[in-house]
CSV table of C-alpha atoms and ligand atoms in Angstrom, one decimal:
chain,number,residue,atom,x,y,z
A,776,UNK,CA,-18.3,13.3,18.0
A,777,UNK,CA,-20.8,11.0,16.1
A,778,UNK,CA,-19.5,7.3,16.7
A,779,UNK,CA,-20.0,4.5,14.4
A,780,UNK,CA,-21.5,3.0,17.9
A,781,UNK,CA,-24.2,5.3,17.5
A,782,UNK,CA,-25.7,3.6,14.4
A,783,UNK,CA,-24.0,0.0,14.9
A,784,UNK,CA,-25.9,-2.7,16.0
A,785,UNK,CA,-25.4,-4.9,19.2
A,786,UNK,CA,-23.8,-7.5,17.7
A,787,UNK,CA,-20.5,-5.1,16.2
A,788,UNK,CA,-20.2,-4.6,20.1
A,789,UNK,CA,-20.6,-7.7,21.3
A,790,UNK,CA,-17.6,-9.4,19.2
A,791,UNK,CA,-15.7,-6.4,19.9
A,792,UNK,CA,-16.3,-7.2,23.8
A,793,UNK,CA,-15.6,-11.3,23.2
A,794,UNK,CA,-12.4,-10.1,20.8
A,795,UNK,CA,-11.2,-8.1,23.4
A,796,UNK,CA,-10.8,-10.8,25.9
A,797,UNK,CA,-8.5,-13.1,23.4
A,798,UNK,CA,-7.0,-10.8,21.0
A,799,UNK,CA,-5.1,-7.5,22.0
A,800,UNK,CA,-6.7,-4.7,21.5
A,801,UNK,CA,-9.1,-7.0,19.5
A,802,UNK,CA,-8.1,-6.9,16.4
A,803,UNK,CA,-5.2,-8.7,14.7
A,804,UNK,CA,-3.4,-5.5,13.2
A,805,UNK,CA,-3.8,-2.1,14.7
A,806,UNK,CA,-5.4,0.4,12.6
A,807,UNK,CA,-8.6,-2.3,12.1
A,808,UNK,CA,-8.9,-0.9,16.1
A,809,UNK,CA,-10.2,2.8,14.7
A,810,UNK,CA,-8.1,4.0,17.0
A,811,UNK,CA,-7.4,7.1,15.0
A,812,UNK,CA,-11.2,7.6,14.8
A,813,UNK,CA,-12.9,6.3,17.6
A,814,UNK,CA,-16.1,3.9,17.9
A,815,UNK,CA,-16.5,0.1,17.0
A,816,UNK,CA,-15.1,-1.4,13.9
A,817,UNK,CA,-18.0,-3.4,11.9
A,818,UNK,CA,-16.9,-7.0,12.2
A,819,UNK,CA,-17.1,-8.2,8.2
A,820,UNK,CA,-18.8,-11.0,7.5
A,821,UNK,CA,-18.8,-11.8,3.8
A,822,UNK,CA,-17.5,-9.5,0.6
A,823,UNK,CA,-18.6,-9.7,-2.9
A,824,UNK,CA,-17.7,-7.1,-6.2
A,825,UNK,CA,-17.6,-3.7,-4.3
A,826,UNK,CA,-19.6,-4.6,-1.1
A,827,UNK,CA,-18.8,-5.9,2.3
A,828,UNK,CA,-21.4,-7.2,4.7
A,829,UNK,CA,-21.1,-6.7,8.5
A,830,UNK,CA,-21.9,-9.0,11.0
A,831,UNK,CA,-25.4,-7.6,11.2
A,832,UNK,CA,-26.0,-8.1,7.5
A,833,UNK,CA,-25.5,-4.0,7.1
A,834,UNK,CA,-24.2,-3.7,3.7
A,835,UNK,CA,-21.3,-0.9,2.9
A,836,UNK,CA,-19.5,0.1,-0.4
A,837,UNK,CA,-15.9,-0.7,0.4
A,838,UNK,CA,-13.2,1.7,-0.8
A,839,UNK,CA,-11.1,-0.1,1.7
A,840,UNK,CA,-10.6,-3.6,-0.9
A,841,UNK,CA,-8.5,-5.3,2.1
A,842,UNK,CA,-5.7,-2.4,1.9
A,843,UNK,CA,-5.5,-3.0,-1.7
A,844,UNK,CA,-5.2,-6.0,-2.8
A,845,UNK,CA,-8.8,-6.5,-3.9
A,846,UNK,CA,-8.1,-4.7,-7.7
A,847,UNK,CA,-11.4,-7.0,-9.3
A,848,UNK,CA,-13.6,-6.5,-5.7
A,849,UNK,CA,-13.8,-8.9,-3.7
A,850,UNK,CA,-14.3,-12.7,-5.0
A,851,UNK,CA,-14.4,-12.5,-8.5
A,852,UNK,CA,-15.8,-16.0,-10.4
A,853,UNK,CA,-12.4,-16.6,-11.9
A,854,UNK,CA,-10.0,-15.7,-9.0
A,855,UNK,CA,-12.6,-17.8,-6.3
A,856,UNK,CA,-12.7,-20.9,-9.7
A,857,UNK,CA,-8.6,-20.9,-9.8
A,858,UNK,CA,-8.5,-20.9,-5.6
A,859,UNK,CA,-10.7,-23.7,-5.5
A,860,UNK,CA,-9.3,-25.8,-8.5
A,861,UNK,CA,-5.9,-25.1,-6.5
A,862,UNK,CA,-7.5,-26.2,-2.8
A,863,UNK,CA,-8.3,-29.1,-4.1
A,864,UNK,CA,-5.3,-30.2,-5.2
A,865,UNK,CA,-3.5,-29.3,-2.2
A,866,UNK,CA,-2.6,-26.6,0.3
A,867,UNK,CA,0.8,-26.8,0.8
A,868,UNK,CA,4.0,-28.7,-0.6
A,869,UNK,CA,7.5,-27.3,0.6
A,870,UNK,CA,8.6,-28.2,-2.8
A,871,UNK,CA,8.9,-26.3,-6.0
A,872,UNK,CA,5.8,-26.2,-8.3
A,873,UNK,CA,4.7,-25.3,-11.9
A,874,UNK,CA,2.6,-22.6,-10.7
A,875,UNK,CA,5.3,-20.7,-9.1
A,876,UNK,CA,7.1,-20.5,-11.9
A,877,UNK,CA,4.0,-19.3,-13.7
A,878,UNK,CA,3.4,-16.6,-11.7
A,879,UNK,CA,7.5,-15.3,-11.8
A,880,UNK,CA,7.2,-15.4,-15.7
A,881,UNK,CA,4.3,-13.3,-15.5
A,882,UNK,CA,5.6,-10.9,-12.8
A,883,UNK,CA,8.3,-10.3,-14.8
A,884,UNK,CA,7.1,-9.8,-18.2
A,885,UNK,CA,4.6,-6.7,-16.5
A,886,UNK,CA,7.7,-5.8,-14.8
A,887,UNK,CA,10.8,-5.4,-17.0
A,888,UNK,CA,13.0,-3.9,-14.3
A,889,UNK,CA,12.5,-7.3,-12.8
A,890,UNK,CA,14.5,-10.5,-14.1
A,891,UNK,CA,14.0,-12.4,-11.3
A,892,UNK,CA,11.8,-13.1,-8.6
A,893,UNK,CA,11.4,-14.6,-5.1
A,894,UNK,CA,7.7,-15.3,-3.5
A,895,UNK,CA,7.1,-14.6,0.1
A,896,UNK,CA,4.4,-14.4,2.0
A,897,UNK,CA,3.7,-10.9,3.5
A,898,UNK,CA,5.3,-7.7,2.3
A,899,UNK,CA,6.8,-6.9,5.4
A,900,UNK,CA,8.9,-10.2,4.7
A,901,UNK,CA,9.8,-9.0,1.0
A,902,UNK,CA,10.9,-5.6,2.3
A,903,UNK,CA,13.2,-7.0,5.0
A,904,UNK,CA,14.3,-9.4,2.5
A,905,UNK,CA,14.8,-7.2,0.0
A,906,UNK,CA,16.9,-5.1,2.5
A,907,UNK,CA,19.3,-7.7,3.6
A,908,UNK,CA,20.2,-8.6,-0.4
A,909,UNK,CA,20.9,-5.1,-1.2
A,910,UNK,CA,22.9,-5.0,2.5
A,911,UNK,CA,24.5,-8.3,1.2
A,912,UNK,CA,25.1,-7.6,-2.2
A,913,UNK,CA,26.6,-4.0,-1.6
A,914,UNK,CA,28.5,-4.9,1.6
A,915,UNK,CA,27.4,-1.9,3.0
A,916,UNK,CA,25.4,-1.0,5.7
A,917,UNK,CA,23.4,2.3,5.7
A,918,UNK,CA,20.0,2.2,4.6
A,919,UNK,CA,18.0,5.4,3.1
A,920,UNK,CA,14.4,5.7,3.4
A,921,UNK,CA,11.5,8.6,3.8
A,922,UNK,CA,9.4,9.7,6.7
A,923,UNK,CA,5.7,8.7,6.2
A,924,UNK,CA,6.8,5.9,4.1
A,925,UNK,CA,6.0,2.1,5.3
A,926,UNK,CA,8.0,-0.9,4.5
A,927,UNK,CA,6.5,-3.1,7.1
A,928,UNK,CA,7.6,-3.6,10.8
A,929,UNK,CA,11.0,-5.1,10.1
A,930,UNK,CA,12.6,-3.7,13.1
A,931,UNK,CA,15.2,-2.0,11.2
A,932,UNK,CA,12.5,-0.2,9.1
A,933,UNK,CA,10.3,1.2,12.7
A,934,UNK,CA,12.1,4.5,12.5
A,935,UNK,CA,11.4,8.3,12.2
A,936,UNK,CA,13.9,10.9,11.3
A,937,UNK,CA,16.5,12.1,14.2
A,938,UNK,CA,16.6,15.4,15.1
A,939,UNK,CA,18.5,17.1,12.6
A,940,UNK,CA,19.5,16.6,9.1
A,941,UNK,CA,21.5,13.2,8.5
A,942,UNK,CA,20.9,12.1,11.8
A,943,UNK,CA,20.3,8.9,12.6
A,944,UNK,CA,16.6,7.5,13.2
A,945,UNK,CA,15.0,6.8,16.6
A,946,UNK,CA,13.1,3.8,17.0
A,947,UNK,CA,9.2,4.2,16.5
A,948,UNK,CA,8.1,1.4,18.4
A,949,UNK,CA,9.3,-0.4,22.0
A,950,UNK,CA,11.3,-3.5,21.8
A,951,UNK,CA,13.1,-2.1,19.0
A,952,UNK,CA,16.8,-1.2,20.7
A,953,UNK,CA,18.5,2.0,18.7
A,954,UNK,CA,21.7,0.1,17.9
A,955,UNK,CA,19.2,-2.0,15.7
A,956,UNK,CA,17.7,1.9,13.7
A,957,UNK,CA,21.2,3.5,13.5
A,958,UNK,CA,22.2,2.7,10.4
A,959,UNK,CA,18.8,3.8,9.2
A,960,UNK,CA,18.9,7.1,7.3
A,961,UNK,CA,14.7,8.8,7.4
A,962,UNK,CA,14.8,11.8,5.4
A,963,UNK,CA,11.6,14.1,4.5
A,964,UNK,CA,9.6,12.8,1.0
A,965,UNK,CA,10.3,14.9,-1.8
A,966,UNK,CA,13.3,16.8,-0.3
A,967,UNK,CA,15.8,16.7,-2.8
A,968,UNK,CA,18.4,19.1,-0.7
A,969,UNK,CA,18.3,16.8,2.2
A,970,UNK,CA,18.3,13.9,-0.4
A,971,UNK,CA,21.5,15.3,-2.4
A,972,UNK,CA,23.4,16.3,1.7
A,973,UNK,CA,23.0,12.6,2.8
A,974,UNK,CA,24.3,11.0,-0.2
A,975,UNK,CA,27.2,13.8,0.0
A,976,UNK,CA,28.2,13.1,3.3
A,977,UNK,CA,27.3,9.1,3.6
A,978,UNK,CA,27.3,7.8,-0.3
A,979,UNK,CA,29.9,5.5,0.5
A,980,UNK,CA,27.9,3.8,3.0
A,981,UNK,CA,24.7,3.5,1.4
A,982,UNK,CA,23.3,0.3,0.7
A,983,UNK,CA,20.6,1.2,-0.2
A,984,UNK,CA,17.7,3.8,-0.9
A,985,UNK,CA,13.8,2.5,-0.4
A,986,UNK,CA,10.9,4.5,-1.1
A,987,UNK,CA,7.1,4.5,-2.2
A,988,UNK,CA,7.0,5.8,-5.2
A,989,UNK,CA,3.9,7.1,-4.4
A,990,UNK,CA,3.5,7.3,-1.1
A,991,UNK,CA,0.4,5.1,0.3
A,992,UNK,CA,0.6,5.1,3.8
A,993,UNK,CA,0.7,8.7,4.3
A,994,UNK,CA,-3.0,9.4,2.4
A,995,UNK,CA,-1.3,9.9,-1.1
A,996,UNK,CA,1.4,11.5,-1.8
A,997,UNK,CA,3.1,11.2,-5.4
A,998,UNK,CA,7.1,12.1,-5.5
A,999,UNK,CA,8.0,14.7,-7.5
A,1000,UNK,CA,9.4,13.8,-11.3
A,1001,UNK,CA,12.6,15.9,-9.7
A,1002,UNK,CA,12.6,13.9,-6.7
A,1003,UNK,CA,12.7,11.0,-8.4
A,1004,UNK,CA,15.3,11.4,-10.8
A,1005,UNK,CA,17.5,12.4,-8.1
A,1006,UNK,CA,17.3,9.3,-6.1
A,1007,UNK,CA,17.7,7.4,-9.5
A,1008,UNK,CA,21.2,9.4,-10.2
A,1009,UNK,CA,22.5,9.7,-6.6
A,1010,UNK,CA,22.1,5.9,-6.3
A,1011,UNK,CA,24.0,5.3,-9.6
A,1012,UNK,CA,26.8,7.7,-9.1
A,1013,UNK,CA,27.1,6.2,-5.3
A,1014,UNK,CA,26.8,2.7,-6.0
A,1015,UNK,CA,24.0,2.3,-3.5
A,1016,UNK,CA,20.6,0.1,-4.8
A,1017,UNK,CA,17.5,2.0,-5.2
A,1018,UNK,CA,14.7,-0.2,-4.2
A,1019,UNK,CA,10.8,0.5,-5.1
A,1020,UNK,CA,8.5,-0.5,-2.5
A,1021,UNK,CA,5.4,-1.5,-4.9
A,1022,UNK,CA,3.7,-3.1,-2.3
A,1023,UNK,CA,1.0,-0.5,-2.6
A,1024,UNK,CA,1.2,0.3,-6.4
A,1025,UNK,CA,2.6,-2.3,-8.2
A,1026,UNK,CA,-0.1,-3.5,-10.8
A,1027,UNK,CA,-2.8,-0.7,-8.9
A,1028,UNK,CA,-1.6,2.7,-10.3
A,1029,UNK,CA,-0.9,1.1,-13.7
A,1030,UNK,CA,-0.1,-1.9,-15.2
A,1031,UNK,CA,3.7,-1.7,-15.0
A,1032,UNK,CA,3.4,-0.7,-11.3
A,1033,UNK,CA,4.2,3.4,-10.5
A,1034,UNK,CA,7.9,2.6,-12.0
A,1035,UNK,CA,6.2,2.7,-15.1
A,1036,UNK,CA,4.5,6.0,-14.7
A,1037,UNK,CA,8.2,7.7,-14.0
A,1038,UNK,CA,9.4,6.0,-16.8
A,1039,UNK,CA,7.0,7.8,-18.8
A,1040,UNK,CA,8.6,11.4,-17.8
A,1041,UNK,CA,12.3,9.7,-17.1
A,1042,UNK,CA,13.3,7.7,-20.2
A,1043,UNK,CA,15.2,4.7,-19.0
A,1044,UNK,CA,14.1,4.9,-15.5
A,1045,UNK,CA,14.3,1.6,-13.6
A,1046,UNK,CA,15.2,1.2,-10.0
A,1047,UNK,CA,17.2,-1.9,-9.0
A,1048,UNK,CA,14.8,-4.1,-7.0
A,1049,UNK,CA,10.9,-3.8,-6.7
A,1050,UNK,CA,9.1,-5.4,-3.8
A,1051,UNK,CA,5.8,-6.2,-4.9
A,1052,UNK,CA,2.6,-7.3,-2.5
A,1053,UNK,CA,-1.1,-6.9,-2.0
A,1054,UNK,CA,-2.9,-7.0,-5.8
A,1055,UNK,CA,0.2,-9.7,-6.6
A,1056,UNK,CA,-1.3,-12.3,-4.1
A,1057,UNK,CA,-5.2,-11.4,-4.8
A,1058,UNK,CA,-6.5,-11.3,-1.2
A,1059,UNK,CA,-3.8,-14.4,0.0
A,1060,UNK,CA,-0.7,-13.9,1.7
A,1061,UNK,CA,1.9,-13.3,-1.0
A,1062,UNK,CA,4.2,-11.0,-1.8
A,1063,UNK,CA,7.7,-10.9,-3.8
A,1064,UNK,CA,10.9,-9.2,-4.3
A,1065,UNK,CA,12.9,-8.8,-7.3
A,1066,UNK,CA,15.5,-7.3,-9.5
A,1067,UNK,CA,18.5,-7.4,-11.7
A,1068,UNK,CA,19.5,-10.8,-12.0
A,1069,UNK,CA,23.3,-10.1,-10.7
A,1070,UNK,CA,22.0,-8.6,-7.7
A,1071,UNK,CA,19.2,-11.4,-6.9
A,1072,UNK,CA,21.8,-14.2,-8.0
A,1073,UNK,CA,23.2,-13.2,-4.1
A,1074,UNK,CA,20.7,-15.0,-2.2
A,1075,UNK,CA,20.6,-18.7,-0.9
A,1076,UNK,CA,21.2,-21.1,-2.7
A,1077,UNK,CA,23.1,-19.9,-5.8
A,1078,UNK,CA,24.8,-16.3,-3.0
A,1079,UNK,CA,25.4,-15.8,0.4
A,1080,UNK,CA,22.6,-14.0,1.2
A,1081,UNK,CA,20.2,-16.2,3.5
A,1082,UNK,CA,16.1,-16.0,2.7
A,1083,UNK,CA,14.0,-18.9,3.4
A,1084,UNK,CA,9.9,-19.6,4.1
A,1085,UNK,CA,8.1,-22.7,4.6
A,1086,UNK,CA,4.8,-21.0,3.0
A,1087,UNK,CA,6.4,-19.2,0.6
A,1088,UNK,CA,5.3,-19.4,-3.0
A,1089,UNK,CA,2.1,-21.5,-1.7
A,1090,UNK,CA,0.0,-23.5,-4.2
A,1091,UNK,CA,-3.1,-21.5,-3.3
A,1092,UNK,CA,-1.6,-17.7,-2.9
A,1093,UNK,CA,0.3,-18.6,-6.1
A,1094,UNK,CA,-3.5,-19.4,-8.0
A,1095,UNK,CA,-5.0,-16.7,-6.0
A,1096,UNK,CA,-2.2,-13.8,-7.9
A,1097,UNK,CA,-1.8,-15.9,-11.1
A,1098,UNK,CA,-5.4,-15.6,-11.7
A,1099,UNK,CA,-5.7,-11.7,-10.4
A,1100,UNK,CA,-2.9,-10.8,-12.6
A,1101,UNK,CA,-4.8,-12.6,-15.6
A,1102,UNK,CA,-7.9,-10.1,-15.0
A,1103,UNK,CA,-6.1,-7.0,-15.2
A,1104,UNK,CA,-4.7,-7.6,-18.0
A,1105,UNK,CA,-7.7,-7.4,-19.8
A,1106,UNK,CA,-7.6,-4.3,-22.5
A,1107,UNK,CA,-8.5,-1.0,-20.9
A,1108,UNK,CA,-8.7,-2.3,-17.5
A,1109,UNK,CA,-6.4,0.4,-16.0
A,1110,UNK,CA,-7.7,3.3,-17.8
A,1111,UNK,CA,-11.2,2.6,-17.2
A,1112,UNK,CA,-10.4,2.1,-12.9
A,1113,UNK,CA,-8.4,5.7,-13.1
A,1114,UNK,CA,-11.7,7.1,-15.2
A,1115,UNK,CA,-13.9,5.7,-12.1
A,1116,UNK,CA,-11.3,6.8,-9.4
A,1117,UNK,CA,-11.4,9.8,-11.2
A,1118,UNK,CA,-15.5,10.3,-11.3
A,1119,UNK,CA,-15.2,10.0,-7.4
A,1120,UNK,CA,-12.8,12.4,-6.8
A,1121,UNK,CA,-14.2,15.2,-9.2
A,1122,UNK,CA,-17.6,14.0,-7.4
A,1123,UNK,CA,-15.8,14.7,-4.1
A,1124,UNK,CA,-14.0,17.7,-4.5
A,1125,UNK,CA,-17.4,19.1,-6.2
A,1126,UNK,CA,-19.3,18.6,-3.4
A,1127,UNK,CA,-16.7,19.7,-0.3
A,1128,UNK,CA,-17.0,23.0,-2.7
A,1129,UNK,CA,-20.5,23.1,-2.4
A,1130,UNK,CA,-20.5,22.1,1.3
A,1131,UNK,CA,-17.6,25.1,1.6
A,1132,UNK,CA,-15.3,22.7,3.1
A,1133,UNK,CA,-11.8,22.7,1.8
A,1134,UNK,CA,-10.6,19.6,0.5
A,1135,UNK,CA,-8.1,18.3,-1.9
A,1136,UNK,CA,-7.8,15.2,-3.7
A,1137,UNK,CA,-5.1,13.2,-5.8
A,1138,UNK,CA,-5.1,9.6,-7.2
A,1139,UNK,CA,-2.9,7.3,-9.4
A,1140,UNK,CA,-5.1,4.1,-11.3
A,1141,UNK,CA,-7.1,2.7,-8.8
A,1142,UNK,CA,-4.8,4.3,-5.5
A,1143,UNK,CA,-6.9,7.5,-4.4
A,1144,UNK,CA,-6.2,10.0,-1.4
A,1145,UNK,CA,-8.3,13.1,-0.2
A,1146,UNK,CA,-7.0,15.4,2.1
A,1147,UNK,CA,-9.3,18.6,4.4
A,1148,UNK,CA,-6.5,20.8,3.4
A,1149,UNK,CA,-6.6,23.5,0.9
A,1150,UNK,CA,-3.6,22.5,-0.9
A,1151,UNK,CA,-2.1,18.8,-1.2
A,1152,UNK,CA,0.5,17.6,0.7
A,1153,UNK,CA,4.3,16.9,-0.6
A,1154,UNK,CA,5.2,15.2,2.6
A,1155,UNK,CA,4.0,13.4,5.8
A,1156,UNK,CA,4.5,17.0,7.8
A,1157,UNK,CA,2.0,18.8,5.8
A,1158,UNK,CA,-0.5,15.4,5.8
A,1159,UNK,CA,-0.1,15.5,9.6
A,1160,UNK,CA,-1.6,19.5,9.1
A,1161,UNK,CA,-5.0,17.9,8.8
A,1162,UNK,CA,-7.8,18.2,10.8
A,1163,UNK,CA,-8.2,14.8,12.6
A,1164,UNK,CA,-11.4,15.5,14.6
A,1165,UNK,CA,-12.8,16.7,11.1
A,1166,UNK,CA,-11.6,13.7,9.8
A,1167,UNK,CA,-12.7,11.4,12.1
A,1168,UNK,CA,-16.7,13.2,12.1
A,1169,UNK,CA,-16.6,12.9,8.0
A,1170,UNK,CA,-15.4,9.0,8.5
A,1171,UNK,CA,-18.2,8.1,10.5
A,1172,UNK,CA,-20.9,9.9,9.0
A,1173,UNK,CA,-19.6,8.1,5.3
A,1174,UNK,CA,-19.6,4.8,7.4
A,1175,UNK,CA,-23.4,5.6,9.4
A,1176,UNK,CA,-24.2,5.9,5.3
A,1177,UNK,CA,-22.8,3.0,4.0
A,1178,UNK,CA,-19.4,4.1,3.0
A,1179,UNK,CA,-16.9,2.3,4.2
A,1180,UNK,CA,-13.0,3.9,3.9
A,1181,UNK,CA,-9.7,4.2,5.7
A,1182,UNK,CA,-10.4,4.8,9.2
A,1183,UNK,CA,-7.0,6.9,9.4
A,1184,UNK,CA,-5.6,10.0,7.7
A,1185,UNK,CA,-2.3,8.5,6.7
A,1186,UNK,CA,-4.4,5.6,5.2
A,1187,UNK,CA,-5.1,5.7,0.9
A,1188,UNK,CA,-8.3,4.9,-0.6
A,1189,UNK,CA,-9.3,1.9,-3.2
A,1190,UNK,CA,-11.1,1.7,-6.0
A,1191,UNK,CA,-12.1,-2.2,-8.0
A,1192,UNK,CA,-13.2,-3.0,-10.9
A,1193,UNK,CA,-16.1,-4.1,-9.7
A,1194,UNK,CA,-17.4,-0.6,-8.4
A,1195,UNK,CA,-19.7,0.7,-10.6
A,1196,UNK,CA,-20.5,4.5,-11.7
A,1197,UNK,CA,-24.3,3.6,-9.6
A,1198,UNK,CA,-21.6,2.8,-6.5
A,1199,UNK,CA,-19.9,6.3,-7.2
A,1200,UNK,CA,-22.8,7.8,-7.6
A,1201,UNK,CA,-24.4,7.0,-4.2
A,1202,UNK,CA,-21.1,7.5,-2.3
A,1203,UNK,CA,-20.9,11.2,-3.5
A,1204,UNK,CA,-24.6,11.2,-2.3
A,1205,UNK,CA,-23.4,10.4,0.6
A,1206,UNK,CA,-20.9,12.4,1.1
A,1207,UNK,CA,-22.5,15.8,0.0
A,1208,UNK,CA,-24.6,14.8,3.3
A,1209,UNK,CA,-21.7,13.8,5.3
A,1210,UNK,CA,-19.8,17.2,4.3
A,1211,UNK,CA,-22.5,19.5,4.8
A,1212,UNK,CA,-23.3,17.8,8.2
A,1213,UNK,CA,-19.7,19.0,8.8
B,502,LIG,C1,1.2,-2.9,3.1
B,502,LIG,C2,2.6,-2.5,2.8
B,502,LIG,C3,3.7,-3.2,3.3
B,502,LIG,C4,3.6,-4.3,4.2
B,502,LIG,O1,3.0,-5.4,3.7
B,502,LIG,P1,2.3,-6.5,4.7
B,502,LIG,O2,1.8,-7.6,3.7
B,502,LIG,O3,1.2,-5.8,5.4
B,502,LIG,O4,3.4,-7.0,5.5
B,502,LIG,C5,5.0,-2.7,2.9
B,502,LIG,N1,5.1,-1.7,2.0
B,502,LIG,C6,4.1,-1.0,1.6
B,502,LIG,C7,4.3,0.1,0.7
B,502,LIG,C8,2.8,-1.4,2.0
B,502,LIG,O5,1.7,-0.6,1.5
């Protein structure tokens, strides 16, 4: 297999080398270790628009946009002005501020579902957070959620499905004991049957149902219109909460987040809490949980529900989404990043046709995924059908060309603002090579 260590320069190596010694596994979250592919990660230096620069100055087109939250590419003159007018003034307060309250009144006037808002600081902590409320607001205990889908590495959430059909999960990761995963319910994405059994056998249990509503961390797979109004009904007629993770999504596959695409074939549809993460902070660490206002009036102070963070709703994370969220507001902005995310897939799955390699391709707004299957995938089963040495060749051969995308399967692609049709153009250049070198 062609590594990336073939092309990359010395000095990739060396900080891998020097990382190595201080960091585990070098790298400060694990799929930045291209495990999944093999060969050196390029150590990134500086970003700008659509570009990232390696620590050897090699320039790549970046489809990666820090896992998302770079909507506008990367340090864009108004979102870099507001962070610095905001540095200046300070970093951090522990005490309520204007700006917060800012950036709530916007989140939920993009958001109806939404009439309130908490900040936090990573999505992980707005998942778990989110968890607890509906755990604490229910009284019940059982959470629903879908295999392939992430919701950060809350303990309770590092589960896959048990053996057989409402089982309960196994943990997915050591240090995670199973008394902590057994009131975790995983069930396959877009299974409706196994959907409609669990609620039949544990409805009065569930707390509450989380889900992508397109999945992004297994490639990209969209739930089914069906699908979806099940989850919407079962959670009604059980009493349980039906929680959107929109980490991924929210303000990337539309405007409204993907809620707002199902509301389009669903009239009315709204789940009860949304967390939101990624393009809401603008490249800085914030993230946010919200919902009906009966539900979110559980937590600490006004409910019993405890949630708390010393960073959270920080002055500079606050500018950071505040002045992200401005940007994409601008008229057209969401139609004219799906016509480009479009443009690359066509591109894509014009010249894997050519190349006589089969490969399928789906994307949302700006939220792309391409699979080397002949079909697209419904589920994380028939993602985990693909071809991971093919993968992994077609990954480094984009990267040796100045491509730079998810170095994992299960991992979605990004598209800006800032990439233009002469970036699309020379990525599908670059891949026709890279797929007929396949
Ligand atoms: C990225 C992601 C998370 C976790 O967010 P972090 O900020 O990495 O903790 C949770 N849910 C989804 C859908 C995500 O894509």
């Amino acid at each position: 297999m062609p590594t990336h260590d073939e092309q990359a320069t010395a000095r990739n190596n060396a900080l891998m080398q020097r990382a190595l010694r201080c960091i585990p596994g070098g790298v400060n979250s694990p799929v930045r270790a291209f495990g999944a592919v093999g060969g050196t990660p390029p150590f990134i230096a500086r970003a700008s628009g659509a570009y990232v620069w390696d620590a050897e100055g090699r320039r790549y087109i970046d489809y990666i946009g820090s896992w998302g939250p770079a909507i506008l590419g990367h340090t864009h003159p108004a979102v870099l002005e507001a962070v610095c007018a905001a540095a200046r003034e300070g970093f951090s307060f522990g005490a309520p501020t204007e700006r917060e309250i800012e950036l709530a009144e916007e989140i939920c006037r993009l958001m109806p579902s939404m009439e309130q808002v908490r900040l936090v600081s990573s999505g992980t902590e707005a998942c778990m957070s989110a968890i607890r409320l509906a755990r604490g607001a229910t009284g019940r205990k059982l959470i629903v959620k879908f295999e392939g889908c992430y919701h950060g590495h809350a303990d309770a959430l590092l589960v896959k499905a048990g053996s057989g059909l409402a089982t309960f999960g196994q943990p997915t990761s050591a240090g995670v004991p199973p008394e902590v995963t057994q009131h975790t319910l995983t069930l396959p994405y877009n299974g409706v049957a196994e959907l409609e059994a669990a609620f039949a056998q544990h409805g009065a249990d569930i707390a509450c149902l989380i889900m992508e509503p397109i999945g992004g961390n297994m490639n990209f797979v969209r739930a089914s219109v069906e699908f979806t109004r099940r989850a919407r009904e079962l959670c009604t007629a059980h009493g349980a909460l039906l929680i959107y993770d929109e980490v991924m999504t929210g303000f990337r596959v539309a405007l409204g987040g993907a809620q707002s695409v199902y509301a389009r074939a669903i009239p009315g549809f709204v789940p009860d809490l949304t967390v939101l993460g990624k393009v809401v902070g603008g490249g800085m660490p914030l993230a946010a949980f919200g919902g009906r206002r009966a539900v979110m009036e559980q937590l600490a102070p006004l409910g019993p529900v405890y949630q708390a963070g010393t960073l959270s709703g920080n002055p500079l994370a606050t500018a950071c989404g505040l002045a992200t969220l401005r940007e994409i507001q601008r008229e057209g902005f969401h139609d004219e990043l799906a016509a480009r995310t479009h443009r690359l897939l066509d591109g894509l799955m014009r010249e894997a046709k050519n190349a006589g390699v089969p490969l399928t391709a789906d994307c949302e707004g700006g939220l792309f995924g391409y699979f080397l299957l002949p079909e697209l995938p419904r589920n994380y089963e028939e993602v985990a059908r693909s071809n991971a040495q093919q993968f992994a060749r077609l990954f480094h051969s984009l990267l040796a060309r100045g491509v730079y995308t998810a170095p994992s399967l299960y991992e979605a692609g990004f598209v800006s603002a800032a990439h233009t049709d002469a970036d699309i153009d020379a990525t599908l250049h670059a891949a026709a090579q890279a797929l007929r070198a396949l």
